PDB file of C-alpha atoms (C1' of nucleotides) in Angstrom:
ATOM      1  CA  MET A  17      -6.577  15.120  -7.288  1.00  0.00           C
ATOM      2  CA  THR A  18      -9.318  12.637  -9.144  1.00  0.00           C
ATOM      3  CA  THR A  19      -9.536   9.819  -6.616  1.00  0.00           C
ATOM      4  CA  ILE A  20     -11.871   7.008  -8.320  1.00  0.00           C
ATOM      5  CA  PRO A  21     -12.669   4.959  -5.283  1.00  0.00           C
ATOM      6  CA  VAL A  22     -13.407   0.891  -6.863  1.00  0.00           C
ATOM      7  CA  PRO A  23     -15.490  -1.389  -5.030  1.00  0.00           C
ATOM      8  CA  GLY A  24     -13.602  -4.001  -2.414  1.00  0.00           C
ATOM      9  CA  LYS A  25     -10.332  -2.105  -4.166  1.00  0.00           C
ATOM     10  CA  PRO A  26      -7.849  -0.396  -1.582  1.00  0.00           C
ATOM     11  CA  VAL A  27      -8.017   3.844  -1.027  1.00  0.00           C
ATOM     12  CA  ARG A  28      -5.006   3.514   0.923  1.00  0.00           C
ATOM     13  CA  GLY A  29      -2.556   5.419  -0.207  1.00  0.00           C
ATOM     14  CA  SER A  30       1.238   5.561   0.589  1.00  0.00           C
ATOM     15  CA  GLN A  31       1.155   9.057  -0.050  1.00  0.00           C
ATOM     16  CA  SER A  32       5.319   9.621   0.371  1.00  0.00           C
ATOM     17  CA  GLY A  33       6.331   6.996  -1.554  1.00  0.00           C
ATOM     18  CA  ALA A  34       8.232   6.105   0.639  1.00  0.00           C
ATOM     19  CA  PRO A  35       8.553   2.353   0.611  1.00  0.00           C
ATOM     20  CA  ILE A  36       8.044   2.382   5.043  1.00  0.00           C
ATOM     21  CA  MET A  37       5.012   3.688   4.324  1.00  0.00           C
ATOM     22  CA  ALA A  38       3.688   1.699   1.710  1.00  0.00           C
ATOM     23  CA  LEU A  39       4.677  -1.722   3.723  1.00  0.00           C
ATOM     24  CA  PHE A  40       3.179  -0.275   6.575  1.00  0.00           C
ATOM     25  CA  ASP A  41      -0.072   0.257   4.596  1.00  0.00           C
ATOM     26  CA  LEU A  42       0.256  -3.023   3.798  1.00  0.00           C
ATOM     27  CA  LEU A  43       0.724  -3.954   7.622  1.00  0.00           C
ATOM     28  CA  GLY A  44      -1.400  -1.831   8.632  1.00  0.00           C
ATOM     29  CA  ARG A  45      -4.897  -3.831   7.823  1.00  0.00           C
ATOM     30  CA  ARG A  46      -6.307  -5.480  10.169  1.00  0.00           C
ATOM     31  CA  TRP A  47      -5.356  -9.351  10.055  1.00  0.00           C
ATOM     32  CA  ALA A  48      -2.497  -8.774   7.410  1.00  0.00           C
ATOM     33  CA  MET A  49       0.247  -9.544  10.104  1.00  0.00           C
ATOM     34  CA  GLY A  50      -1.639 -11.352  12.253  1.00  0.00           C
ATOM     35  CA  VAL A  51      -1.958 -13.995   9.094  1.00  0.00           C
ATOM     36  CA  LEU A  52       1.169 -13.824   8.429  1.00  0.00           C
ATOM     37  CA  TRP A  53       2.583 -14.265  11.668  1.00  0.00           C
ATOM     38  CA  THR A  54       0.442 -17.204  11.271  1.00  0.00           C
ATOM     39  CA  LEU A  55       0.964 -18.776   8.477  1.00  0.00           C
ATOM     40  CA  CYS A  56       5.144 -18.189   8.483  1.00  0.00           C
ATOM     41  CA  GLY A  57       5.141 -19.732  12.144  1.00  0.00           C
ATOM     42  CA  GLN A  58       2.490 -22.485  11.684  1.00  0.00           C
ATOM     43  CA  GLY A  59       3.531 -23.890   8.484  1.00  0.00           C
ATOM     44  CA  PRO A  60       1.119 -23.537   5.195  1.00  0.00           C
ATOM     45  CA  CYS A  61      -2.042 -24.132   5.363  1.00  0.00           C
ATOM     46  CA  THR A  62      -5.761 -24.259   4.233  1.00  0.00           C
ATOM     47  CA  PHE A  63      -7.763 -21.124   3.687  1.00  0.00           C
ATOM     48  CA  ARG A  64      -9.728 -22.487   6.419  1.00  0.00           C
ATOM     49  CA  GLU A  65      -8.039 -23.307   8.306  1.00  0.00           C
ATOM     50  CA  LEU A  66      -5.926 -20.486   8.043  1.00  0.00           C
ATOM     51  CA  GLN A  67      -9.155 -19.177   9.631  1.00  0.00           C
ATOM     52  CA  GLY A  68      -9.246 -21.396  12.543  1.00  0.00           C
ATOM     53  CA  ARG A  69      -5.737 -20.684  13.356  1.00  0.00           C
ATOM     54  CA  CYS A  70      -6.658 -16.610  13.120  1.00  0.00           C
ATOM     55  CA  GLY A  71      -8.817 -16.732  15.660  1.00  0.00           C
ATOM     56  CA  LEU A  72     -12.468 -16.846  13.266  1.00  0.00           C
ATOM     57  CA  LEU A  73     -12.155 -13.977  11.074  1.00  0.00           C
ATOM     58  CA  SER A  74     -14.875 -13.743   8.872  1.00  0.00           C
ATOM     59  CA  PRO A  75     -13.510 -15.232   4.979  1.00  0.00           C
ATOM     60  CA  THR A  76     -13.824 -12.005   3.080  1.00  0.00           C
ATOM     61  CA  VAL A  77     -11.432 -10.672   5.416  1.00  0.00           C
ATOM     62  CA  LEU A  78      -8.876 -13.221   4.883  1.00  0.00           C
ATOM     63  CA  ASN A  79      -9.839 -13.766   1.385  1.00  0.00           C
ATOM     64  CA  THR A  80      -9.119  -9.618   0.994  1.00  0.00           C
ATOM     65  CA  ARG A  81      -5.534  -9.724   3.606  1.00  0.00           C
ATOM     66  CA  LEU A  82      -4.767 -13.253   1.245  1.00  0.00           C
ATOM     67  CA  LYS A  83      -4.585 -11.406  -1.975  1.00  0.00           C
ATOM     68  CA  GLU A  84      -3.142  -7.796  -0.915  1.00  0.00           C
ATOM     69  CA  LEU A  85      -0.159 -10.362   0.704  1.00  0.00           C
ATOM     70  CA  ARG A  86      -0.156 -12.305  -2.805  1.00  0.00           C
ATOM     71  CA  GLN A  87      -0.083  -9.285  -4.764  1.00  0.00           C
ATOM     72  CA  ALA A  88       2.459  -8.536  -2.888  1.00  0.00           C
ATOM     73  CA  GLY A  89       4.763 -11.239  -3.174  1.00  0.00           C
ATOM     74  CA  LEU A  90       4.390 -12.290   0.992  1.00  0.00           C
ATOM     75  CA  ILE A  91       2.825 -14.848   0.254  1.00  0.00           C
ATOM     76  CA  ASP A  92       1.033 -18.370  -2.340  1.00  0.00           C
ATOM     77  CA  HIS A  93      -1.238 -20.353  -2.960  1.00  0.00           C
ATOM     78  CA  ALA A  94      -0.370 -24.010  -4.492  1.00  0.00           C
ATOM     79  CA  ASN A  95      -1.680 -27.030  -4.065  1.00  0.00           C
ATOM     80  CA  GLU A  96      -0.028 -27.542  -0.980  1.00  0.00           C
ATOM     81  CA  GLY A  97      -2.244 -24.835   0.131  1.00  0.00           C
ATOM     82  CA  TYR A  98      -1.502 -20.754   1.792  1.00  0.00           C
ATOM     83  CA  HIS A  99       2.163 -20.846   2.196  1.00  0.00           C
ATOM     84  CA  ALA A 100       4.583 -18.255   2.643  1.00  0.00           C
ATOM     85  CA  THR A 101       7.097 -17.203  -0.411  1.00  0.00           C
ATOM     86  CA  PRO A 102      10.852 -16.768   0.744  1.00  0.00           C
ATOM     87  CA  MET A 103      10.266 -12.978   0.111  1.00  0.00           C
ATOM     88  CA  GLY A 104       7.317 -13.295   2.956  1.00  0.00           C
ATOM     89  CA  THR A 105       9.567 -15.593   5.255  1.00  0.00           C
ATOM     90  CA  GLU A 106      12.389 -13.124   5.224  1.00  0.00           C
ATOM     91  CA  LEU A 107      10.175 -10.381   6.251  1.00  0.00           C
ATOM     92  CA  TYR A 108       8.409 -12.744   9.087  1.00  0.00           C
ATOM     93  CA  LYS A 109      12.519 -13.055  10.193  1.00  0.00           C
ATOM     94  CA  LEU A 110      12.215  -9.648  10.513  1.00  0.00           C
ATOM     95  CA  LEU A 111       9.179  -9.461  12.368  1.00  0.00           C
ATOM     96  CA  VAL A 112      10.565 -12.076  14.815  1.00  0.00           C
ATOM     97  CA  PRO A 113      12.233 -10.144  17.230  1.00  0.00           C
ATOM     98  CA  LEU A 114       8.200  -8.458  17.731  1.00  0.00           C
ATOM     99  CA  GLY A 115       7.684 -11.456  19.268  1.00  0.00           C
ATOM    100  CA  ALA A 116       9.929 -11.871  22.005  1.00  0.00           C
ATOM    101  CA  TRP A 117       9.512  -7.747  22.113  1.00  0.00           C
ATOM    102  CA  SER A 118       5.879  -8.408  22.889  1.00  0.00           C
ATOM    103  CA  LYS A 119       5.986 -10.102  25.398  1.00  0.00           C
ATOM    104  CA  GLU A 120       7.985  -7.491  27.972  1.00  0.00           C
ATOM    105  CA  TRP A 121       5.619  -4.615  27.527  1.00  0.00           C
ATOM    106  CA  ALA A 122       2.564  -6.608  27.868  1.00  0.00           C
ATOM    107  CA  THR A 123       4.448  -6.905  31.562  1.00  0.00           C
ATOM    108  CA  THR A 124       4.034  -3.248  31.637  1.00  0.00           C
ATOM    109  CA  LEU A 125       0.464  -2.762  30.381  1.00  0.00           C
ATOM    110  CA  ASP A 126      -2.227  -1.933  33.281  1.00  0.00           C
ATOM    111  CA  THR A 127      -3.748  -6.406  33.036  1.00  0.00           C
ATOM    112  CA  GLY A 128      -7.012  -6.235  31.908  1.00  0.00           C
ATOM    113  CA  ASN A 129      -9.129  -3.640  32.589  1.00  0.00           C
ATOM    114  CA  ASP A 130      -9.515  -0.749  34.571  1.00  0.00           C
TER     115      ASP A 130
ATOM    116  CA  MET B  14     -10.223 -30.769  12.808  1.00  0.00           C
ATOM    117  CA  THR B  15     -13.395 -29.127  13.797  1.00  0.00           C
ATOM    118  CA  THR B  16     -13.191 -25.872  14.851  1.00  0.00           C
ATOM    119  CA  ILE B  17     -16.758 -24.139  17.123  1.00  0.00           C
ATOM    120  CA  PRO B  18     -17.306 -20.854  15.544  1.00  0.00           C
ATOM    121  CA  VAL B  19     -18.976 -18.797  18.891  1.00  0.00           C
ATOM    122  CA  PRO B  20     -21.454 -16.869  17.669  1.00  0.00           C
ATOM    123  CA  GLY B  21     -21.011 -12.937  19.891  1.00  0.00           C
ATOM    124  CA  LYS B  22     -17.510 -13.424  20.671  1.00  0.00           C
ATOM    125  CA  PRO B  23     -15.259 -10.179  20.995  1.00  0.00           C
ATOM    126  CA  VAL B  24     -14.621  -8.874  17.871  1.00  0.00           C
ATOM    127  CA  ARG B  25     -11.326  -7.208  18.861  1.00  0.00           C
ATOM    128  CA  GLY B  26      -8.700  -9.330  17.666  1.00  0.00           C
ATOM    129  CA  SER B  27      -6.094 -10.352  20.374  1.00  0.00           C
ATOM    130  CA  GLN B  28      -8.216 -13.393  21.969  1.00  0.00           C
ATOM    131  CA  SER B  29      -5.689 -15.431  21.769  1.00  0.00           C
ATOM    132  CA  GLY B  30      -4.089 -13.905  24.576  1.00  0.00           C
ATOM    133  CA  ALA B  31      -0.431 -13.936  22.286  1.00  0.00           C
ATOM    134  CA  PRO B  32       1.248 -10.488  23.423  1.00  0.00           C
ATOM    135  CA  ILE B  33       2.288 -10.487  19.848  1.00  0.00           C
ATOM    136  CA  MET B  34      -1.706 -10.740  18.723  1.00  0.00           C
ATOM    137  CA  ALA B  35      -2.620  -7.937  20.964  1.00  0.00           C
ATOM    138  CA  LEU B  36       0.397  -5.639  19.316  1.00  0.00           C
ATOM    139  CA  PHE B  37      -0.253  -6.215  16.397  1.00  0.00           C
ATOM    140  CA  ASP B  38      -3.963  -5.110  16.992  1.00  0.00           C
ATOM    141  CA  LEU B  39      -1.976  -2.434  18.055  1.00  0.00           C
ATOM    142  CA  LEU B  40      -0.427  -1.295  15.189  1.00  0.00           C
ATOM    143  CA  GLY B  41      -2.511  -3.135  12.530  1.00  0.00           C
ATOM    144  CA  ARG B  42      -4.090   0.186  12.760  1.00  0.00           C
ATOM    145  CA  ARG B  43      -4.530   3.085  10.379  1.00  0.00           C
ATOM    146  CA  TRP B  44      -1.462   5.294  10.467  1.00  0.00           C
ATOM    147  CA  ALA B  45      -0.450   3.553  13.774  1.00  0.00           C
ATOM    148  CA  MET B  46       2.869   2.374  12.476  1.00  0.00           C
ATOM    149  CA  GLY B  47       3.672   5.256  10.826  1.00  0.00           C
ATOM    150  CA  VAL B  48       2.622   7.992  13.623  1.00  0.00           C
ATOM    151  CA  LEU B  49       5.840   5.232  15.701  1.00  0.00           C
ATOM    152  CA  TRP B  50       8.008   5.492  13.469  1.00  0.00           C
ATOM    153  CA  THR B  51       7.686   9.645  11.843  1.00  0.00           C
ATOM    154  CA  LEU B  52       7.807  10.350  15.737  1.00  0.00           C
ATOM    155  CA  CYS B  53      11.032   8.608  16.464  1.00  0.00           C
ATOM    156  CA  GLY B  54      12.837   9.058  13.504  1.00  0.00           C
ATOM    157  CA  GLN B  55      12.001  12.548  13.244  1.00  0.00           C
ATOM    158  CA  GLY B  56      11.901  13.187  16.852  1.00  0.00           C
ATOM    159  CA  PRO B  57       9.357  14.598  19.152  1.00  0.00           C
ATOM    160  CA  CYS B  58       6.903  17.296  17.950  1.00  0.00           C
ATOM    161  CA  THR B  59       3.191  18.958  18.231  1.00  0.00           C
ATOM    162  CA  PHE B  60       0.273  17.817  17.580  1.00  0.00           C
ATOM    163  CA  ARG B  61      -0.577  19.463  14.168  1.00  0.00           C
ATOM    164  CA  GLU B  62       2.825  19.077  13.205  1.00  0.00           C
ATOM    165  CA  LEU B  63       2.811  16.145  13.676  1.00  0.00           C
ATOM    166  CA  GLN B  64      -0.302  15.936  11.037  1.00  0.00           C
ATOM    167  CA  GLY B  65       1.228  17.337   8.684  1.00  0.00           C
ATOM    168  CA  ARG B  66       5.303  14.496   9.237  1.00  0.00           C
ATOM    169  CA  CYS B  67       2.166  12.085   9.032  1.00  0.00           C
ATOM    170  CA  GLY B  68       0.791  13.932   5.383  1.00  0.00           C
ATOM    171  CA  LEU B  69      -1.961  15.969   6.591  1.00  0.00           C
ATOM    172  CA  LEU B  70      -3.690  12.025   8.624  1.00  0.00           C
ATOM    173  CA  SER B  71      -7.527  13.989  10.218  1.00  0.00           C
ATOM    174  CA  PRO B  72      -6.924  15.421  13.730  1.00  0.00           C
ATOM    175  CA  THR B  73      -9.637  12.193  14.466  1.00  0.00           C
ATOM    176  CA  VAL B  74      -7.790   9.248  13.504  1.00  0.00           C
ATOM    177  CA  LEU B  75      -4.343  11.331  14.404  1.00  0.00           C
ATOM    178  CA  ASN B  76      -5.838  11.746  17.447  1.00  0.00           C
ATOM    179  CA  THR B  77      -7.115   8.699  19.014  1.00  0.00           C
ATOM    180  CA  ARG B  78      -3.989   6.618  17.432  1.00  0.00           C
ATOM    181  CA  LEU B  79      -2.013   9.253  19.932  1.00  0.00           C
ATOM    182  CA  LYS B  80      -4.426   8.096  22.105  1.00  0.00           C
ATOM    183  CA  GLU B  81      -4.144   4.179  21.933  1.00  0.00           C
ATOM    184  CA  LEU B  82      -0.107   4.268  21.735  1.00  0.00           C
ATOM    185  CA  ARG B  83       0.439   6.633  24.786  1.00  0.00           C
ATOM    186  CA  GLN B  84      -2.067   4.091  26.773  1.00  0.00           C
ATOM    187  CA  ALA B  85       0.255   1.536  25.439  1.00  0.00           C
ATOM    188  CA  GLY B  86       3.272   3.138  27.499  1.00  0.00           C
ATOM    189  CA  LEU B  87       5.109   3.941  23.710  1.00  0.00           C
ATOM    190  CA  ILE B  88       5.095   7.514  23.360  1.00  0.00           C
ATOM    191  CA  ASP B  89       3.600  10.019  25.847  1.00  0.00           C
ATOM    192  CA  HIS B  90       3.628  13.760  25.917  1.00  0.00           C
ATOM    193  CA  ALA B  91       4.872  16.738  27.460  1.00  0.00           C
ATOM    194  CA  ASN B  92       5.949  20.129  27.507  1.00  0.00           C
ATOM    195  CA  GLU B  93       7.944  19.389  24.383  1.00  0.00           C
ATOM    196  CA  GLY B  94       5.890  17.749  22.585  1.00  0.00           C
ATOM    197  CA  TYR B  95       4.777  14.113  21.547  1.00  0.00           C
ATOM    198  CA  HIS B  96       7.736  11.693  21.835  1.00  0.00           C
ATOM    199  CA  ALA B  97       8.179   8.554  22.189  1.00  0.00           C
ATOM    200  CA  THR B  98       8.659   6.680  25.827  1.00  0.00           C
ATOM    201  CA  PRO B  99      11.786   4.607  25.918  1.00  0.00           C
ATOM    202  CA  MET B 100       9.761   1.656  25.430  1.00  0.00           C
ATOM    203  CA  GLY B 101       8.354   3.221  22.145  1.00  0.00           C
ATOM    204  CA  THR B 102      12.314   3.684  21.495  1.00  0.00           C
ATOM    205  CA  GLU B 103      13.303  -0.126  21.666  1.00  0.00           C
ATOM    206  CA  LEU B 104       9.779  -0.802  19.484  1.00  0.00           C
ATOM    207  CA  TYR B 105      11.219   1.753  16.940  1.00  0.00           C
ATOM    208  CA  LYS B 106      14.114   0.016  16.708  1.00  0.00           C
ATOM    209  CA  LEU B 107      13.076  -3.548  15.724  1.00  0.00           C
ATOM    210  CA  LEU B 108      10.689  -1.637  13.326  1.00  0.00           C
ATOM    211  CA  VAL B 109      14.122   0.067  11.358  1.00  0.00           C
ATOM    212  CA  PRO B 110      14.775  -3.121   9.715  1.00  0.00           C
ATOM    213  CA  LEU B 111      12.169  -3.179   8.013  1.00  0.00           C
ATOM    214  CA  GLY B 112      12.456   0.456   6.466  1.00  0.00           C
ATOM    215  CA  ALA B 113      16.304  -1.299   4.940  1.00  0.00           C
ATOM    216  CA  TRP B 114      13.143  -4.216   4.143  1.00  0.00           C
ATOM    217  CA  SER B 115      11.615  -2.307   2.327  1.00  0.00           C
ATOM    218  CA  LYS B 116      13.198  -0.780  -0.438  1.00  0.00           C
ATOM    219  CA  GLU B 117      14.156  -3.786  -1.587  1.00  0.00           C
ATOM    220  CA  TRP B 118      10.826  -5.693  -1.959  1.00  0.00           C
ATOM    221  CA  ALA B 119       9.739  -2.182  -3.266  1.00  0.00           C
ATOM    222  CA  THR B 120      11.448  -3.256  -6.984  1.00  0.00           C
ATOM    223  CA  THR B 121       9.147  -5.823  -6.678  1.00  0.00           C
ATOM    224  CA  LEU B 122       5.935  -4.632  -6.916  1.00  0.00           C
ATOM    225  CA  ASP B 123       4.433  -3.789 -10.090  1.00  0.00           C
ATOM    226  CA  THR B 124       5.935  -0.529 -11.033  1.00  0.00           C
ATOM    227  CA  GLY B 125       1.911   0.625 -11.339  1.00  0.00           C
ATOM    228  CA  ASN B 126      -0.111   1.295  -8.530  1.00  0.00           C
ATOM    229  CA  ASP B 127      -2.587  -1.728  -8.902  1.00  0.00           C
TER     230      ASP B 127
ATOM    231  C1'  DC C  17     -26.713 -39.047  -5.921  1.00  0.00           C
ATOM    232  C1'  DT C  18     -25.277 -37.294  -0.495  1.00  0.00           C
ATOM    233  C1'  DG C  19     -22.993 -35.401   1.942  1.00  0.00           C
ATOM    234  C1'  DT C  20     -18.350 -33.236   3.567  1.00  0.00           C
ATOM    235  C1'  DC C  21     -15.082 -30.573   1.976  1.00  0.00           C
ATOM    236  C1'  DT C  22     -13.116 -26.468  -0.633  1.00  0.00           C
ATOM    237  C1'  DG C  23     -11.600 -21.698  -1.889  1.00  0.00           C
ATOM    238  C1'  DC C  24     -14.200 -18.047  -2.347  1.00  0.00           C
ATOM    239  C1'  DT C  25     -18.231 -14.438  -3.129  1.00  0.00           C
ATOM    240  C1'  DA C  26     -22.913 -11.016  -2.004  1.00  0.00           C
ATOM    241  C1'  DC C  27     -24.947  -9.124   1.213  1.00  0.00           C
ATOM    242  C1'  DA C  28     -26.118  -6.053   5.514  1.00  0.00           C
ATOM    243  C1'  DA C  29     -24.639  -4.191   9.068  1.00  0.00           C
ATOM    244  C1'  DA C  30     -21.623  -2.253  12.225  1.00  0.00           C
ATOM    245  C1'  DA C  31     -17.298  -0.802  12.738  1.00  0.00           C
ATOM    246  C1'  DT C  32     -13.421   3.025  12.261  1.00  0.00           C
ATOM    247  C1'  DA C  33     -12.077   6.359   8.452  1.00  0.00           C
ATOM    248  C1'  DT C  34     -12.459  11.331   6.612  1.00  0.00           C
ATOM    249  C1'  DG C  35     -12.424  15.720   6.047  1.00  0.00           C
ATOM    250  C1'  DT C  36     -14.416  19.405   7.777  1.00  0.00           C
ATOM    251  C1'  DA C  37     -15.239  23.203  11.148  1.00  0.00           C
ATOM    252  C1'  DG C  38     -14.408  25.146  15.246  1.00  0.00           C
ATOM    253  C1'  DC C  39     -14.175  26.016  20.591  1.00  0.00           C
ATOM    254  C1'  DA C  40     -10.964  26.962  24.697  1.00  0.00           C
ATOM    255  C1'  DA C  41      -6.412  28.022  26.278  1.00  0.00           C
ATOM    256  C1'  DT C  42      -2.328  29.043  25.640  1.00  0.00           C
ATOM    257  C1'  DT C  43       0.535  32.403  23.393  1.00  0.00           C
ATOM    258  C1'  DT C  44       2.782  36.619  20.959  1.00  0.00           C
ATOM    259  C1'  DA C  45       1.633  40.756  19.626  1.00  0.00           C
ATOM    260  C1'  DG C  46       0.856  46.025  20.074  1.00  0.00           C
TER     261       DG C  46
ATOM    262  C1'  DC D  26      -5.826  44.996  28.820  1.00  0.00           C
ATOM    263  C1'  DT D  27      -7.458  43.529  23.656  1.00  0.00           C
ATOM    264  C1'  DA D  28      -6.512  40.985  19.132  1.00  0.00           C
ATOM    265  C1'  DA D  29      -4.850  37.773  16.037  1.00  0.00           C
ATOM    266  C1'  DA D  30      -2.247  32.996  16.364  1.00  0.00           C
ATOM    267  C1'  DT D  31      -1.048  28.749  17.327  1.00  0.00           C
ATOM    268  C1'  DT D  32      -1.721  24.543  20.695  1.00  0.00           C
ATOM    269  C1'  DG D  33      -4.043  20.142  21.431  1.00  0.00           C
ATOM    270  C1'  DC D  34      -8.377  18.500  20.457  1.00  0.00           C
ATOM    271  C1'  DT D  35     -13.536  17.827  19.835  1.00  0.00           C
ATOM    272  C1'  DA D  36     -18.573  17.259  16.926  1.00  0.00           C
ATOM    273  C1'  DC D  37     -20.560  15.909  13.595  1.00  0.00           C
ATOM    274  C1'  DA D  38     -21.243  13.766   8.367  1.00  0.00           C
ATOM    275  C1'  DT D  39     -19.690  10.644   4.992  1.00  0.00           C
ATOM    276  C1'  DA D  40     -16.940   6.882   2.614  1.00  0.00           C
ATOM    277  C1'  DT D  41     -14.547   2.958   3.626  1.00  0.00           C
ATOM    278  C1'  DT D  42     -13.769  -1.361   5.484  1.00  0.00           C
ATOM    279  C1'  DT D  43     -14.469  -5.039   9.031  1.00  0.00           C
ATOM    280  C1'  DT D  44     -18.448  -8.259   9.977  1.00  0.00           C
ATOM    281  C1'  DG D  45     -21.445 -11.638  10.283  1.00  0.00           C
ATOM    282  C1'  DT D  46     -23.035 -14.475   7.811  1.00  0.00           C
ATOM    283  C1'  DA D  47     -25.293 -17.854   4.034  1.00  0.00           C
ATOM    284  C1'  DG D  48     -24.357 -19.516   0.595  1.00  0.00           C
ATOM    285  C1'  DC D  49     -22.816 -21.086  -4.149  1.00  0.00           C
ATOM    286  C1'  DA D  50     -19.536 -24.259  -7.989  1.00  0.00           C
ATOM    287  C1'  DG D  51     -15.779 -28.095  -7.947  1.00  0.00           C
ATOM    288  C1'  DA D  52     -13.904 -32.429  -5.486  1.00  0.00           C
ATOM    289  C1'  DC D  53     -13.818 -36.102  -3.263  1.00  0.00           C
ATOM    290  C1'  DA D  54     -16.149 -40.139  -0.670  1.00  0.00           C
ATOM    291  C1'  DG D  55     -19.620 -43.254   0.956  1.00  0.00           C
TER     292       DG D  55
END
DNA sequence: CTGTCTGCTACAAAATATGTAGCAATTTAG
DNA sequence: CTAAATTGCTACATATTTTGTAGCAGACAG
């Protein structure tokens, strides 16, 4: 197999071809779910504000994630700022239960550092 | 709005204290969701078999993810092999709708990969 | 024009992932 | 018993991704 790595382009592949794996590939990148969550949960905003909302992630990564998410049709960018597409909102809705579950899950974790 | 950058702050996600962000931090790592998905969807198996099921990911990463997932209480390791805990199974169930959604989503993507 | 926003890029350094080899312990076969 | 195979897993070098910081050009206010 001849894979030519292009700088700045993702190399990871969803080799299996299963859509769920492609989705995991997209969401399984640092900040990907956090960005979607923040954007959908707190409404449209600018690049820099999103940066702040997410806890000061670097513009490099934010821009990369934004590109990927936009290319995936989950978010869009207009004059009003970045915002979720209908499809992105649908995905977000599926993610919402995770928010509730995570609260229970958190109580089962080792509190802080051993 | 003024956001004050704090240089040298901890790097790993989840500083916000929100459980959902901690969860995203855990799942937003390479292969994390894929491993959980495969383990829950196809049943318990050995280390090497899981490696094969996931598409031959390196033992280094598999071991790292397995440790993290086990530490998070989502999977466990016994004589019959690696398997999901009840909590891991619950999380998996929340992930299942993503599988269906991803199939629709896949049809909206560019036919070419990039 | 100056100062301050905006989205975004360049760049180097740090962190993480990949691929391969191989180890100790266990199981299987003879 | 020994020998081969298989297990979970680690070491290590290399490749890729993420991070942090500086800074650009364009829009807008004063």
